[in-house]
Structures are given as structure tokens and as C-alpha cells.
Amino acid sequence: MRATVRATGRQRWGTVVLGAALLIGCVSGPAASQGSATGGDARAASRLLVFSKTAGFRHDSIPEGVAALKELGATHGFAVDATEDASAFTARNLARYDAVVFLSTTGDVLNEAQQGAFERYIRRGGGYVGVHAAADTEYDWAFYGGLAGAYFQSHPAIQPATVEVEDRAHPATSGLSESWNRTDEWYNYRSNPRERAHVLASLDESSYTGGTMNGDHPIAWCQEYQGGRAFYTGVGHTKESYAEPAFRQHLLGGIRWATGEAQADCRPENGYRSLFDGTAESLSAWRQAGPGSFDLSDDGTLTSSGGMGMLWYAASGFRSYSLKLDWKMAGDDNSGVFVGFPPSDDPWSAVNNGYEIQIDATDAADRTTGAVYGFKSADLKKRDRALNPPGEWNTYEIRVEGERLRVYLNGVKINDFTNTDPARSLTDGHIGIQNHGADDEVSFRDIRIKELPTKSTKSTGLTASPGD
């Protein structure tokens, strides 16, 4: 069933376009190699080291985990080497890998020289994937604790629980429903990683017994860490986990992000409030300007239909803020995000008085993804590196402070624009998303905002920025 937000009013309004380019795209010694398969969605050169040495409790699911990772590699086109020999941790050997998976490792598994080699590997851009008991590893190695994000403290008995998905754009969680019900061994952690890492999913402690994190219980997260990428999931204790399609997709998405195959915003995110949370109720504050509509699907996704029109947030305008939203194109489609326009049910008002941050795969530089439409192109090299292709989710942060507008794509700053047009102002206005036309299909999820403090600067009249 699809609920529809219908349009009011007028004829087509001029094409407001933007574009995007497509995204692109290692053990000697003791490890046993699984060759790279042909085809699939990963780069042919991608290689993963799976490390499962234990110096404490040993999970009997490790063989199933190794087998599942090799199967994922064969299906999706990346090579997998599996080892429990810590001598694989040399600078020369680690340089062969796009990411290293710590698969339910426990205790002190690396000596000082091996730790140093791994630290250098991460600082040179390597990837880390921690699975379940990876958090029960290397308690006396501060670098590793920061990389994993949190250390294990305790766990109750294996039981069903509800996982609440917080980020539905990251490849590790984009395929999950908002609530993920499953059975596992649910870890409590010694600290909460939320201030340091980007939480992807958390446990609803009311759905099971034995949670000790006072209702804020992250269970999967990601972060950029000292030059590298780190993804951790607390899921994966049981043998059965590795046969679950949803868990395998969760693991694959974390690997794709850690290896750089897929992009996502993994900066810590705190203090935002929802403007659209996927429910019809949250759309009551929004209004359609112009023709066309947005269709709301059962999974909480808004998809453009017809147009040209715009769905705008009518409940209030905003002065100084960080606006975040997730978006996905079906193919070579067109849409955009409008900011800084006065309240009006005429979409031309947004065109003539505000600014559009474009979503479009193939138009001119100042009209493609990340551009301030018609005013300033994105940094195309940075944009292309940060962009996921059609069919995959992306995240915008649109940060407005005074007359300065910055655009971040999947956590990377790709545009920095300052309004100098006396007929326009970013200092007070509304926000909206465009439904461009009958042939354009762009989807949106999870529109949220954090209002920022303003500090006037007398000499310029602009709002002072705390920096990038």
C-alpha cells in the first residue's frame, strides 16, 4: 500500500536540474586464499583478510563466519584470505588488503610489532571490520579500543531482541527494515560509542532482558579513524546468523564501506530532530507546491511522482542549521533540495528566491549533483569520489550559517557557496524537496535538522561559522 501526498495547483515550472557522476571502485605466508570471482559488484582487485585468532573464549560460529565471508566474496567479486596466524600482520602483507575483518577474535592476539604494523595500515587508509567478539579483544591496546569503538563488558543469555535501525542510508543498514527482530547474544559495552562514532543501529532494551546501557544501546556503528575506516557490528554470535540473508547483507554492506567500495556519512551525528521520519503523520507539516506528488511507501521512503512541483516544510522556516537527508536516484533522474525561500505554494518562489542543491547525474557542472543550481559547481573530483551510483543511497548535509551554504555528500565537503545576491537571503527561509517530472524518480528518507547558534559579525553581516 502506498499513501500519496497530492499536489495542488499550476503548470510546469522551468527545469531545475543538477547532476551526479557514477561511483567507481592483497596474504603471503600463512593465510589460505579464496580466489576472486568474476562479475559481482566489487572491484576485481578488492581483497579481504579475515582474522579469527582467539586467546580467550572461542566462538563455535567462527567456521560458519569464514565460510559466509568466502561465499560473499565469491558472489560479489572480492578475494578472501582467512588466517589465525598473527604473523600475517606485517606492513608488506597488510598492504595487500582493502580491509581486515576481526571475526570474533578474543584476548591479546597481536604482539607489539604486529600491532604497530596494523596501526600503520589503518593510518595509511586501511579498513577494519569488527564482528561480535572483536570488541572482546586487545583491552590493553588503546589504538584498537578506539578503532573498534567500544569494549565488551557483559552479555545476558541468547534471546530475541529488536534492533532499531538509525541510519537507513549506510550500505550495512539500508536494506533492513526500521525494526529488525532477531535472536543473538546481545553485548553490553563498557562505554557508549555515540559521541565518537556514527551509530547505525541500536538495541531496544525493553525488547529483551539484560541490557545495561540505560536505554541508549548502540549495536552497530562506523567511523573514520586516524586515516582509515572502521565498521563494527555486535551481531554474529550464533552459527545461524551466518545463514541469515539480512545479516549477510548487513555484513556485506559494512565490508563494502570499509573497503571504499561504497560511500556513507560516518561522522558522529547527535542533536538532530526529525522533519520526516517515514510516517504519514510526519508529513502533516509539509505541503505540496505545484503539480505532481510524492508517494510514501510502506518502508518509509518518499518517491517523486510527476511534476514539476515541490514538497516543502511549512511548519517553520530556519535561520542557521544543518539539514541532513538521504536520497537515491533510480537512474539518470532529476531532483533537488531547496533552501532559503519564503513560504509559498508557488514553486517558482523557491526558484526565484531560494537556492537548490541539485540531484542529477548528467547535466552541466553547475547543474549536477552537489551544485548550487546555476550558481556554483561542486568540486567534481571530490564529488565523484564521495558519490554512490544510481540505485544506492546517498546522504546530504546542507549547512547554512548566515549567507554561507556548505554541501557535504556522504560526509565529504563538496561545495562551499556564499550568497551575494541582494534579492536572496539564506538567513531565513524554508526547505523543500523537488518532484521534477513524470520521467524522474528520486527517493528520500529520514529528513532531519539541527538548528545552530547564530553569532552576528558586524563587519560583514554574516553569521560566524565554527569551522568545517
Tab-separated table of C-alpha atoms in Angstrom, residues 34-352:
chain	number	residue	atom	x	y	z
A	34	GLN	CA	39.765	-17.714	-1.709
A	35	GLY	CA	40.162	-16.533	-5.287
A	36	SER	CA	38.263	-13.577	-6.667
A	37	ALA	CA	35.140	-14.432	-8.616
A	38	THR	CA	34.294	-12.895	-11.943
A	39	GLY	CA	31.428	-10.423	-12.068
A	40	GLY	CA	29.734	-9.226	-8.894
A	41	ASP	CA	29.587	-5.699	-7.563
A	42	ALA	CA	33.060	-5.219	-6.036
A	43	ARG	CA	36.304	-4.230	-7.685
A	44	ALA	CA	38.190	-7.201	-9.076
A	45	ALA	CA	41.283	-6.149	-7.115
A	46	SER	CA	39.497	-5.968	-3.750
A	47	ARG	CA	40.926	-8.329	-1.136
A	48	LEU	CA	39.865	-9.038	2.428
A	49	LEU	CA	41.889	-10.577	5.256
A	50	VAL	CA	39.723	-12.478	7.756
A	51	PHE	CA	41.480	-12.872	11.104
A	52	SER	CA	39.904	-15.133	13.735
A	53	LYS	CA	42.619	-15.879	16.301
A	54	THR	CA	41.337	-16.337	19.860
A	55	ALA	CA	43.242	-16.077	23.137
A	56	GLY	CA	40.134	-16.306	25.298
A	57	PHE	CA	36.644	-17.671	24.689
A	58	ARG	CA	36.301	-19.251	21.257
A	59	HIS	CA	33.023	-18.934	19.361
A	60	ASP	CA	31.949	-22.099	17.616
A	61	SER	CA	30.413	-19.928	14.865
A	62	ILE	CA	33.833	-18.893	13.503
A	63	PRO	CA	33.911	-21.599	10.773
A	64	GLU	CA	30.447	-20.539	9.628
A	65	GLY	CA	31.595	-16.922	9.610
A	66	VAL	CA	34.657	-17.665	7.495
A	67	ALA	CA	32.561	-19.724	5.075
A	68	ALA	CA	29.952	-16.964	4.794
A	69	LEU	CA	32.598	-14.332	4.053
A	70	LYS	CA	34.141	-16.519	1.359
A	71	GLU	CA	30.714	-17.044	-0.176
A	72	LEU	CA	30.059	-13.302	-0.137
A	73	GLY	CA	33.427	-12.743	-1.798
A	74	ALA	CA	32.708	-15.303	-4.499
A	75	THR	CA	29.301	-13.763	-5.191
A	76	HIS	CA	30.334	-10.120	-5.080
A	77	GLY	CA	33.744	-10.257	-6.678
A	78	PHE	CA	36.299	-9.803	-3.896
A	79	ALA	CA	39.003	-12.193	-2.708
A	80	VAL	CA	39.055	-13.516	0.849
A	81	ASP	CA	42.106	-14.801	2.719
A	82	ALA	CA	41.443	-16.387	6.128
A	83	THR	CA	44.065	-16.896	8.841
A	84	GLU	CA	44.555	-17.320	12.574
A	85	ASP	CA	48.289	-16.725	12.280
A	86	ALA	CA	49.212	-13.293	13.657
A	87	SER	CA	52.441	-13.308	11.618
A	88	ALA	CA	50.243	-12.140	8.716
A	89	PHE	CA	50.319	-8.698	10.381
A	90	THR	CA	53.358	-7.198	8.671
A	91	ALA	CA	53.437	-3.923	6.785
A	92	ARG	CA	54.176	-5.649	3.497
A	93	ASN	CA	51.447	-8.249	3.847
A	94	LEU	CA	48.742	-5.919	5.144
A	95	ALA	CA	49.334	-3.578	2.211
A	96	ARG	CA	47.742	-6.221	0.000
A	97	TYR	CA	44.325	-5.818	1.658
A	98	ASP	CA	41.498	-3.332	1.358
A	99	ALA	CA	40.183	-4.290	4.811
A	100	VAL	CA	40.865	-6.674	7.679
A	101	VAL	CA	37.968	-8.468	9.388
A	102	PHE	CA	38.415	-9.315	13.080
A	103	LEU	CA	35.941	-12.208	13.217
A	104	SER	CA	35.070	-12.896	16.878
A	105	THR	CA	38.680	-12.575	17.980
A	106	THR	CA	39.212	-12.601	21.741
A	107	GLY	CA	42.007	-11.586	24.099
A	108	ASP	CA	45.534	-10.480	23.181
A	109	VAL	CA	46.010	-11.702	19.635
A	110	LEU	CA	48.835	-9.478	18.312
A	111	ASN	CA	52.282	-8.708	19.698
A	112	GLU	CA	53.752	-5.211	19.808
A	113	ALA	CA	55.345	-5.356	16.350
A	114	GLN	CA	52.164	-6.716	14.801
A	115	GLN	CA	50.123	-4.024	16.492
A	116	GLY	CA	52.446	-1.373	15.072
A	117	ALA	CA	52.080	-2.777	11.563
A	118	PHE	CA	48.296	-2.730	11.861
A	119	GLU	CA	48.254	0.835	13.200
A	120	ARG	CA	50.312	1.990	10.225
A	121	TYR	CA	47.999	0.083	7.887
A	122	ILE	CA	44.944	1.900	9.244
A	123	ARG	CA	46.665	5.293	9.179
A	124	ARG	CA	47.506	4.731	5.513
A	125	GLY	CA	43.830	4.279	4.687
A	126	GLY	CA	43.147	0.634	5.508
A	127	GLY	CA	39.763	-0.703	6.540
A	128	TYR	CA	38.665	-2.540	9.690
A	129	VAL	CA	35.560	-4.701	10.128
A	130	GLY	CA	34.872	-5.915	13.660
A	131	VAL	CA	32.363	-8.711	14.160
A	132	HIS	CA	30.819	-9.544	17.557
A	133	ALA	CA	33.684	-10.590	19.886
A	134	ALA	CA	36.082	-8.253	18.099
A	135	ALA	CA	35.007	-5.976	20.963
A	136	ASP	CA	36.359	-8.592	23.408
A	137	THR	CA	39.874	-8.156	22.065
A	138	GLU	CA	43.090	-6.293	22.964
A	139	TYR	CA	41.925	-4.472	26.108
A	140	ASP	CA	45.384	-3.008	26.749
A	141	TRP	CA	45.860	-1.572	23.247
A	142	ALA	CA	44.334	1.917	23.215
A	143	PHE	CA	44.543	2.311	19.448
A	144	TYR	CA	42.494	-0.839	18.956
A	145	GLY	CA	39.901	0.222	21.516
A	146	GLY	CA	39.379	3.476	19.649
A	147	LEU	CA	39.219	1.662	16.328
A	148	ALA	CA	36.634	-0.882	17.495
A	149	GLY	CA	34.679	1.919	19.168
A	150	ALA	CA	33.844	0.176	22.465
A	151	TYR	CA	34.948	-2.816	24.545
A	152	PHE	CA	32.724	-5.693	25.620
A	153	GLN	CA	31.513	-5.678	29.213
A	154	SER	CA	28.901	-8.442	29.631
A	155	HIS	CA	26.007	-10.234	27.989
A	156	PRO	CA	22.774	-11.904	29.053
A	157	ALA	CA	21.546	-15.234	27.680
A	158	ILE	CA	20.914	-15.643	23.966
A	159	GLN	CA	17.408	-14.352	23.264
A	160	PRO	CA	15.259	-12.474	20.746
A	161	ALA	CA	15.508	-8.663	20.698
A	162	THR	CA	14.562	-5.728	18.498
A	163	VAL	CA	17.276	-3.785	16.706
A	164	GLU	CA	16.249	-0.232	15.808
A	165	VAL	CA	17.931	0.910	12.600
A	166	GLU	CA	19.052	4.531	12.997
A	167	ASP	CA	20.794	5.071	9.648
A	168	ARG	CA	18.937	3.729	6.630
A	169	ALA	CA	21.367	5.071	4.036
A	170	HIS	CA	24.565	3.273	5.059
A	171	PRO	CA	25.064	0.125	2.920
A	172	ALA	CA	25.201	-2.023	6.072
A	173	THR	CA	21.693	-0.996	7.121
A	174	SER	CA	19.937	0.419	4.040
A	175	GLY	CA	18.377	-2.964	3.234
A	176	LEU	CA	16.986	-3.512	6.733
A	177	SER	CA	13.566	-2.554	7.983
A	178	GLU	CA	13.349	0.161	10.616
A	179	SER	CA	12.972	-2.555	13.258
A	180	TRP	CA	15.000	-5.739	12.885
A	181	ASN	CA	13.826	-8.604	15.075
A	182	ARG	CA	16.293	-11.430	15.569
A	183	THR	CA	17.913	-13.765	18.093
A	184	ASP	CA	21.538	-13.364	19.161
A	185	GLU	CA	23.839	-12.854	22.127
A	186	TRP	CA	23.499	-9.154	22.881
A	187	TYR	CA	26.618	-7.443	24.194
A	188	ASN	CA	26.705	-4.666	26.747
A	189	TYR	CA	29.697	-2.339	26.251
A	190	ARG	CA	31.978	-0.567	28.708
A	191	SER	CA	31.314	2.792	27.064
A	192	ASN	CA	28.861	4.305	24.618
A	193	PRO	CA	30.475	4.979	21.218
A	194	ARG	CA	27.843	7.500	20.118
A	195	GLU	CA	29.943	10.615	20.731
A	196	ARG	CA	32.911	9.204	18.807
A	197	ALA	CA	31.342	7.066	16.079
A	198	HIS	CA	28.267	7.140	13.867
A	199	VAL	CA	25.632	4.767	15.232
A	200	LEU	CA	23.906	2.694	12.563
A	201	ALA	CA	21.643	0.592	14.775
A	202	SER	CA	20.825	0.221	18.456
A	203	LEU	CA	19.052	-2.251	20.703
A	204	ASP	CA	15.630	-1.624	22.167
A	205	GLU	CA	16.436	-2.643	25.740
A	206	SER	CA	12.736	-3.015	26.528
A	207	SER	CA	12.507	-5.860	23.987
A	208	TYR	CA	14.749	-8.259	25.968
A	209	THR	CA	16.227	-8.738	29.418
A	210	GLY	CA	19.789	-7.971	30.460
A	211	GLY	CA	20.577	-4.683	28.732
A	212	THR	CA	22.676	-2.373	30.936
A	213	MET	CA	23.177	0.764	28.809
A	214	ASN	CA	20.311	2.850	30.178
A	215	GLY	CA	18.218	2.794	27.040
A	216	ASP	CA	20.905	4.051	24.646
A	217	HIS	CA	22.464	0.818	23.405
A	218	PRO	CA	24.346	1.027	20.091
A	219	ILE	CA	24.947	-2.356	18.457
A	220	ALA	CA	26.460	-1.360	15.074
A	221	TRP	CA	28.470	1.709	14.107
A	222	CYS	CA	31.069	3.134	11.744
A	223	GLN	CA	33.711	5.836	11.857
A	224	GLU	CA	36.641	7.378	10.040
A	225	TYR	CA	39.544	6.603	12.359
A	226	GLN	CA	43.077	8.051	12.099
A	227	GLY	CA	43.056	7.861	8.299
A	228	GLY	CA	41.203	4.561	7.936
A	229	ARG	CA	37.645	3.281	8.019
A	230	ALA	CA	36.181	1.193	10.842
A	231	PHE	CA	32.879	-0.694	10.917
A	232	TYR	CA	31.713	-2.780	13.877
A	233	THR	CA	28.661	-4.952	14.413
A	234	GLY	CA	27.800	-6.692	17.670
A	235	VAL	CA	25.700	-9.226	15.778
A	236	GLY	CA	27.088	-12.657	14.868
A	237	HIS	CA	27.413	-14.882	17.934
A	238	THR	CA	25.347	-17.793	16.666
A	239	LYS	CA	26.086	-20.200	13.830
A	240	GLU	CA	22.628	-19.491	12.445
A	241	SER	CA	23.457	-15.789	11.999
A	242	TYR	CA	25.733	-16.502	9.063
A	243	ALA	CA	22.927	-18.177	7.104
A	244	GLU	CA	20.525	-15.246	7.584
A	245	PRO	CA	20.152	-13.181	4.379
A	246	ALA	CA	19.581	-9.950	6.348
A	247	PHE	CA	22.698	-10.444	8.478
A	248	ARG	CA	24.799	-11.397	5.457
A	249	GLN	CA	23.648	-8.228	3.699
A	250	HIS	CA	24.440	-6.217	6.842
A	251	LEU	CA	27.938	-7.694	6.917
A	252	LEU	CA	28.454	-7.188	3.185
A	253	GLY	CA	27.431	-3.539	3.425
A	254	GLY	CA	29.899	-2.949	6.250
A	255	ILE	CA	32.656	-4.566	4.197
A	256	ARG	CA	31.793	-2.526	1.100
A	257	TRP	CA	32.039	0.677	3.105
A	258	ALA	CA	35.236	-0.321	4.920
A	259	THR	CA	36.972	-1.194	1.634
A	260	GLY	CA	35.831	2.047	-0.024
A	261	GLU	CA	33.556	0.224	-2.449
A	262	ALA	CA	30.554	2.180	-1.118
A	263	GLN	CA	30.328	5.617	0.476
A	264	ALA	CA	28.427	6.839	3.546
A	265	ASP	CA	28.466	9.613	6.120
A	266	CYS	CA	30.115	8.059	9.186
A	267	ARG	CA	30.660	11.233	11.167
A	268	PRO	CA	29.093	11.218	14.655
A	269	GLU	CA	25.533	12.536	14.458
A	270	ASN	CA	23.854	13.968	17.530
A	271	GLY	CA	21.274	16.653	18.254
A	272	TYR	CA	19.110	16.348	15.140
A	273	ARG	CA	15.314	16.291	15.191
A	274	SER	CA	13.197	14.655	12.559
A	275	LEU	CA	11.203	16.607	9.970
A	276	PHE	CA	10.207	13.442	8.096
A	277	ASP	CA	10.607	10.083	9.824
A	278	GLY	CA	8.953	7.817	7.268
A	279	THR	CA	5.426	8.071	8.645
A	280	ALA	CA	2.354	9.722	7.148
A	281	GLU	CA	1.949	11.615	10.437
A	282	SER	CA	5.299	13.342	9.980
A	283	LEU	CA	4.107	14.680	6.612
A	284	SER	CA	1.375	16.774	8.232
A	285	ALA	CA	3.797	19.699	8.489
A	286	TRP	CA	4.645	19.504	4.766
A	287	ARG	CA	2.744	20.952	1.781
A	288	GLN	CA	2.886	20.321	-1.935
A	289	ALA	CA	3.566	23.310	-4.178
A	290	GLY	CA	2.790	22.908	-7.856
A	291	PRO	CA	1.840	19.761	-9.778
A	292	GLY	CA	2.844	16.176	-9.123
A	293	SER	CA	3.298	14.453	-5.790
A	294	PHE	CA	5.461	12.304	-3.566
A	295	ASP	CA	4.431	8.714	-2.853
A	296	LEU	CA	5.054	7.302	0.612
A	297	SER	CA	5.844	3.584	0.637
A	298	ASP	CA	5.435	1.131	3.483
A	299	ASP	CA	9.183	1.215	4.220
A	300	GLY	CA	9.094	4.956	4.928
A	301	THR	CA	10.511	6.169	1.618
A	302	LEU	CA	9.181	9.199	-0.256
A	303	THR	CA	9.473	8.913	-4.054
A	304	SER	CA	8.819	11.712	-6.539
A	305	SER	CA	5.930	11.320	-8.947
A	306	GLY	CA	5.086	13.737	-11.758
A	307	GLY	CA	5.709	17.443	-11.511
A	308	MET	CA	7.264	19.885	-11.681
A	309	GLY	CA	6.480	20.636	-8.087
A	310	MET	CA	7.970	20.742	-4.637
A	311	LEU	CA	7.117	19.316	-1.226
A	312	TRP	CA	8.077	21.935	1.345
A	313	TYR	CA	8.186	22.097	5.126
A	314	ALA	CA	5.546	24.682	6.004
A	315	ALA	CA	5.572	24.458	9.806
A	316	SER	CA	8.529	26.817	10.163
A	317	GLY	CA	11.433	28.454	8.447
A	318	PHE	CA	15.043	28.110	9.555
A	319	ARG	CA	17.902	30.572	10.020
A	320	SER	CA	21.102	28.727	10.917
A	321	TYR	CA	21.065	24.949	10.654
A	322	SER	CA	22.440	21.641	9.485
A	323	LEU	CA	19.910	19.814	7.313
A	324	LYS	CA	20.513	16.118	6.611
A	325	LEU	CA	18.579	13.821	4.323
A	326	ASP	CA	19.115	10.562	2.459
A	327	TRP	CA	18.369	10.290	-1.247
A	328	LYS	CA	18.572	7.783	-4.080
A	329	MET	CA	18.150	8.038	-7.848
A	330	ALA	CA	16.673	5.163	-9.848
A	331	GLY	CA	18.767	6.053	-12.922
A	332	ASP	CA	19.547	9.286	-14.742
A	333	ASP	CA	16.937	11.246	-12.809
A	334	ASN	CA	16.491	14.777	-11.568
A	335	SER	CA	15.529	16.376	-8.264
A	336	GLY	CA	16.968	18.718	-5.708
A	337	VAL	CA	16.754	20.246	-2.259
A	338	PHE	CA	15.624	23.868	-1.952
A	339	VAL	CA	16.650	26.117	0.938
A	340	GLY	CA	16.210	29.756	1.900
A	341	PHE	CA	12.891	30.581	0.199
A	342	PRO	CA	9.821	32.355	1.632
A	343	PRO	CA	6.590	30.451	2.391
A	344	SER	CA	4.563	29.946	-0.770
A	345	ASP	CA	2.536	27.315	-2.585
A	346	ASP	CA	4.018	28.584	-5.827
A	347	PRO	CA	7.176	26.565	-6.580
A	348	TRP	CA	8.542	29.477	-8.599
A	349	SER	CA	9.024	31.281	-5.308
A	350	ALA	CA	11.685	28.750	-4.329
A	351	VAL	CA	13.324	29.034	-7.755
A	352	ASN	CA	13.430	32.829	-7.726
